[in-house]
CSV table of C-alpha atoms in Angstrom, one decimal:
chain,number,residue,atom,x,y,z
R,1,GLN,CA,0.0,0.0,0.0
R,2,LYS,CA,1.6,3.3,-1.2
R,3,GLU,CA,1.1,5.9,1.5
R,4,VAL,CA,1.5,9.7,1.8
R,5,GLU,CA,1.6,11.1,5.4
R,6,GLN,CA,0.9,14.6,6.5
R,7,ASN,CA,0.3,16.1,9.9
R,8,SER,CA,-3.4,16.9,10.0
R,9,GLY,CA,-2.8,20.1,12.1
R,10,PRO,CA,-4.1,22.6,12.6
R,11,LEU,CA,-0.8,24.5,12.0
R,12,SER,CA,-1.3,27.9,13.3
R,13,VAL,CA,1.1,30.7,12.3
R,14,PRO,CA,0.9,34.6,12.7
R,15,GLU,CA,0.4,36.8,9.7
R,16,GLY,CA,3.7,37.5,8.0
R,17,ALA,CA,5.4,34.4,9.3
R,18,ILE,CA,6.8,31.3,7.4
R,19,ALA,CA,4.4,28.3,7.3
R,20,SER,CA,6.3,25.1,6.9
R,21,LEU,CA,4.2,22.1,5.7
R,22,ASN,CA,5.6,18.5,5.5
R,23,CYS,CA,5.0,15.4,3.8
R,24,THR,CA,6.6,11.9,3.6
R,25,TYR,CA,5.8,9.1,1.0
R,26,SER,CA,6.5,5.4,1.1
R,27,ASP,CA,7.1,4.7,-2.6
R,28,ARG,CA,10.8,5.2,-3.4
R,29,GLY,CA,9.8,5.0,-7.0
R,30,SER,CA,7.8,8.1,-7.0
R,31,GLN,CA,8.6,10.7,-9.5
R,32,SER,CA,6.3,13.6,-9.4
R,33,PHE,CA,5.2,15.6,-6.3
R,34,PHE,CA,2.3,18.1,-6.0
R,35,TRP,CA,1.0,20.5,-3.5
R,36,TYR,CA,-2.7,21.5,-3.6
R,37,ARG,CA,-4.6,23.9,-1.5
R,38,GLN,CA,-8.2,23.3,-0.8
R,39,TYR,CA,-10.6,25.9,0.7
R,40,SER,CA,-13.5,24.5,2.7
R,41,GLY,CA,-16.2,23.4,0.3
R,42,LYS,CA,-14.0,23.9,-2.9
R,43,SER,CA,-12.0,21.6,-5.0
R,44,PRO,CA,-8.2,21.3,-4.8
R,45,GLU,CA,-6.3,23.9,-6.5
R,46,LEU,CA,-2.7,23.3,-7.7
R,47,ILE,CA,-0.1,25.3,-5.8
R,48,MET,CA,3.2,23.8,-6.9
R,49,PHE,CA,4.8,20.6,-8.4
R,50,ILE,CA,8.4,19.3,-8.2
R,51,TYR,CA,10.0,16.6,-9.9
R,52,SER,CA,13.8,16.9,-9.0
R,53,ASN,CA,15.6,16.9,-5.7
R,54,GLY,CA,16.2,20.4,-4.3
R,55,ASP,CA,14.0,23.5,-4.1
R,56,LYS,CA,11.6,25.2,-6.4
R,57,GLU,CA,10.4,28.5,-5.9
R,58,ASP,CA,7.3,30.3,-7.1
R,59,GLY,CA,6.4,33.6,-5.7
R,60,ARG,CA,5.8,33.1,-1.9
R,61,PHE,CA,5.9,29.4,-2.2
R,62,THR,CA,8.9,27.1,-2.2
R,63,ALA,CA,8.6,23.3,-2.7
R,64,GLN,CA,11.6,21.2,-1.4
R,65,LEU,CA,12.1,17.5,-2.4
R,66,ASN,CA,14.4,15.0,-0.8
R,67,LYS,CA,14.0,11.7,-2.6
R,68,ALA,CA,16.6,10.0,-0.4
R,69,SER,CA,14.6,10.8,2.6
R,70,GLN,CA,11.4,10.4,0.9
R,71,TYR,CA,10.3,13.8,2.2
R,72,VAL,CA,8.6,16.8,0.3
R,73,SER,CA,7.7,20.1,2.0
R,74,LEU,CA,6.1,23.3,1.2
R,75,LEU,CA,7.2,26.8,2.6
R,76,ILE,CA,4.7,29.8,2.5
R,77,ARG,CA,6.6,32.9,3.1
R,78,ASP,CA,4.9,36.0,4.4
R,79,SER,CA,1.8,34.0,5.2
R,80,GLN,CA,-1.6,35.8,4.8
R,81,PRO,CA,-5.0,35.1,6.3
R,82,SER,CA,-6.1,34.1,2.8
R,83,ASP,CA,-3.6,31.2,2.8
R,84,SER,CA,-5.7,29.5,5.5
R,85,ALA,CA,-6.9,26.3,4.0
R,86,THR,CA,-6.1,22.7,3.8
R,87,TYR,CA,-2.9,21.8,2.0
R,88,LEU,CA,-2.7,18.4,0.3
R,89,CYS,CA,0.4,16.6,-0.7
R,90,ALA,CA,0.1,14.2,-3.5
R,91,VAL,CA,2.6,11.7,-5.2
R,92,ASN,CA,2.3,10.4,-8.7
R,93,ASN,CA,2.6,6.6,-8.9
R,94,ALA,CA,1.5,5.8,-12.5
R,95,GLY,CA,-0.1,7.7,-15.1
R,96,ASN,CA,-2.2,10.2,-13.6
R,97,MET,CA,-2.9,8.1,-10.5
R,98,LEU,CA,-2.1,10.4,-7.5
R,99,THR,CA,-2.0,9.4,-3.9
R,100,PHE,CA,-3.0,12.0,-1.6
R,101,GLY,CA,-2.1,12.8,2.0
R,102,GLY,CA,-4.8,13.5,4.4
R,103,GLY,CA,-3.9,17.1,4.2
R,104,THR,CA,-2.8,19.8,6.8
R,105,ARG,CA,-4.9,22.5,8.0
R,106,LEU,CA,-3.2,25.7,7.9
R,107,MET,CA,-4.4,28.8,10.0
R,108,VAL,CA,-2.8,32.3,9.6
R,109,LYS,CA,-4.1,34.5,12.3
R,110,PRO,CA,-4.0,38.4,11.6
F,1,LYS,CA,-9.1,28.1,-21.8
F,2,ALA,CA,-12.1,27.0,-19.9
F,3,GLY,CA,-11.4,24.7,-17.0
F,4,VAL,CA,-12.6,21.3,-16.3
F,5,THR,CA,-16.3,21.3,-16.2
F,6,GLN,CA,-18.3,18.8,-14.0
F,7,THR,CA,-22.1,18.4,-14.1
F,8,PRO,CA,-24.3,18.4,-12.0
F,9,ARG,CA,-22.7,20.3,-9.0
F,10,TYR,CA,-25.1,18.7,-6.6
F,11,LEU,CA,-27.1,15.2,-6.4
F,12,ILE,CA,-29.3,13.8,-4.0
F,13,LYS,CA,-30.1,10.1,-4.5
F,14,THR,CA,-31.7,7.3,-2.5
F,15,ARG,CA,-29.9,4.1,-1.5
F,16,GLY,CA,-30.1,1.4,-4.3
F,17,GLN,CA,-30.6,4.0,-7.0
F,18,GLN,CA,-27.7,4.8,-9.7
F,19,VAL,CA,-26.2,7.8,-10.7
F,20,THR,CA,-24.1,9.2,-13.6
F,21,LEU,CA,-21.6,12.1,-13.4
F,22,SER,CA,-20.2,14.0,-16.2
F,23,CYS,CA,-16.8,15.6,-16.8
F,24,SER,CA,-15.7,17.7,-19.7
F,25,PRO,CA,-12.0,18.2,-19.6
F,26,ILE,CA,-9.9,21.1,-20.7
F,27,SER,CA,-9.6,21.6,-24.5
F,28,GLY,CA,-7.1,19.3,-25.9
F,29,HIS,CA,-6.6,17.2,-22.8
F,30,ARG,CA,-6.8,13.6,-23.4
F,31,SER,CA,-6.6,12.1,-19.9
F,32,VAL,CA,-9.5,12.3,-17.5
F,33,SER,CA,-9.1,11.0,-13.9
F,34,TRP,CA,-11.8,10.7,-11.3
F,35,TYR,CA,-11.3,11.1,-7.5
F,36,GLN,CA,-13.5,10.6,-4.5
F,37,GLN,CA,-13.3,12.8,-1.4
F,38,THR,CA,-14.9,12.0,1.8
F,39,PRO,CA,-14.0,13.4,5.4
F,40,GLY,CA,-13.1,10.0,6.6
F,41,GLN,CA,-11.0,8.6,3.7
F,42,GLY,CA,-9.8,11.8,2.1
F,43,LEU,CA,-9.0,12.0,-1.5
F,44,GLN,CA,-8.9,8.5,-3.3
F,45,PHE,CA,-8.2,7.7,-6.8
F,46,LEU,CA,-11.1,6.0,-8.8
F,47,PHE,CA,-9.8,5.5,-12.3
F,48,GLU,CA,-8.2,7.2,-15.3
F,49,TYR,CA,-9.0,7.3,-18.9
F,50,PHE,CA,-6.7,8.1,-21.7
F,51,SER,CA,-7.8,8.1,-25.4
F,52,GLU,CA,-11.0,6.2,-24.4
F,53,THR,CA,-9.3,3.6,-22.6
F,54,GLN,CA,-9.0,2.9,-18.9
F,55,ARG,CA,-5.3,3.3,-18.0
F,56,ASN,CA,-5.4,3.0,-14.2
F,57,LYS,CA,-7.9,1.8,-11.8
F,58,GLY,CA,-8.0,2.5,-8.1
F,59,ASN,CA,-9.2,0.2,-5.3
F,60,PHE,CA,-13.0,0.6,-5.6
F,61,PRO,CA,-15.7,-2.1,-6.1
F,62,GLY,CA,-17.2,-2.8,-9.5
F,63,ARG,CA,-20.2,-0.6,-8.7
F,64,PHE,CA,-18.1,2.3,-9.8
F,65,SER,CA,-17.5,2.4,-13.5
F,66,GLY,CA,-16.5,4.9,-16.1
F,67,ARG,CA,-16.0,5.6,-19.6
F,68,GLN,CA,-14.5,8.3,-22.1
F,69,PHE,CA,-15.9,9.5,-25.3
F,70,SER,CA,-13.9,10.2,-28.6
F,71,ASN,CA,-14.1,14.0,-27.6
F,72,SER,CA,-12.4,13.1,-24.2
F,73,ARG,CA,-15.6,13.9,-22.2
F,74,SER,CA,-16.1,11.3,-19.5
F,75,GLU,CA,-18.6,9.9,-17.4
F,76,MET,CA,-18.6,7.8,-14.3
F,77,ASN,CA,-21.4,5.7,-13.0
F,78,VAL,CA,-22.2,4.4,-9.5
F,79,SER,CA,-25.0,1.6,-9.4
F,80,THR,CA,-26.6,0.4,-6.3
F,81,LEU,CA,-25.9,3.5,-4.3
F,82,GLU,CA,-24.8,2.9,-0.7
F,83,LEU,CA,-24.9,5.5,2.2
F,84,GLY,CA,-21.0,5.4,2.2
F,85,ASP,CA,-21.0,6.7,-1.5
F,86,SER,CA,-22.0,10.2,-0.2
F,87,ALA,CA,-18.9,12.3,-1.1
F,88,LEU,CA,-17.4,14.9,-3.4
F,89,TYR,CA,-16.6,13.4,-6.8
F,90,LEU,CA,-13.7,15.2,-8.4
F,91,CYS,CA,-12.7,15.1,-12.1
F,92,ALA,CA,-9.3,16.2,-13.4
F,93,SER,CA,-7.8,16.5,-16.8
F,94,SER,CA,-4.3,16.5,-18.2
F,95,PRO,CA,-2.8,16.3,-21.7
F,96,GLY,CA,-1.2,12.8,-20.9
F,97,ARG,CA,1.7,12.5,-18.7
F,98,PRO,CA,2.0,14.3,-15.3
F,99,GLU,CA,5.4,15.5,-16.2
F,100,ASP,CA,3.8,17.4,-19.1
F,101,SER,CA,1.1,19.1,-17.1
F,102,PRO,CA,-0.2,18.4,-13.5
F,103,LEU,CA,-3.7,17.6,-12.9
F,104,HIS,CA,-6.2,20.4,-12.6
F,105,PHE,CA,-9.5,19.7,-10.9
F,106,GLY,CA,-13.0,20.6,-11.8
F,107,ASN,CA,-15.5,22.0,-9.2
F,108,GLY,CA,-16.7,18.5,-8.3
F,109,THR,CA,-20.0,17.0,-8.0
F,110,ARG,CA,-21.3,16.6,-4.4
F,111,LEU,CA,-23.4,13.5,-4.1
F,112,THR,CA,-25.6,12.8,-1.2
F,113,VAL,CA,-27.2,9.3,-0.6
F,114,THR,CA,-30.1,9.1,1.7
């Protein structure tokens, strides 16, 4: 059973701080990694994707991948109250079959 | 480009009935995937269709089926509905390989089984 694990939270950070979200996965052969944001009652929205070891930055978001440790993380700099949502980590196993973690609920307090 | 379109947005069905959900992918996308999201199990993969062929299948009973048409539009069907089938059903499309373009989800169909 291929698994993706996330801390369910809630992770509470003050406005302007860095939020750090973490995810581990069990399938060492996984190649593609994704972060989705989901607001309550809405569908998941793609935030970042990363395929290679290291860091990938896009605006206030940085995805970090360490395949040796089977670990992927998402950093959100200058967190805003509008970033409050559930963040889903997903790992691609085959084709477009993604395995999702349970999500981490982030709360950014003004 | 228009996004992934799912219809209907909401459905209420009775246990034992069947239901058909529809998904229109982003223009030019040939892969359509279906996912089920529930509070208890989270987001789970149902199946993926690519060029009218089922390419991958998740661990769901045979009551869950799908198909894809030549214009890439897809439908999923759930027969003999159970209370536990109440969920948000999400469709996502892609040109083909995830490394070409990550999945983008539609707004989903919320199914309630009573």
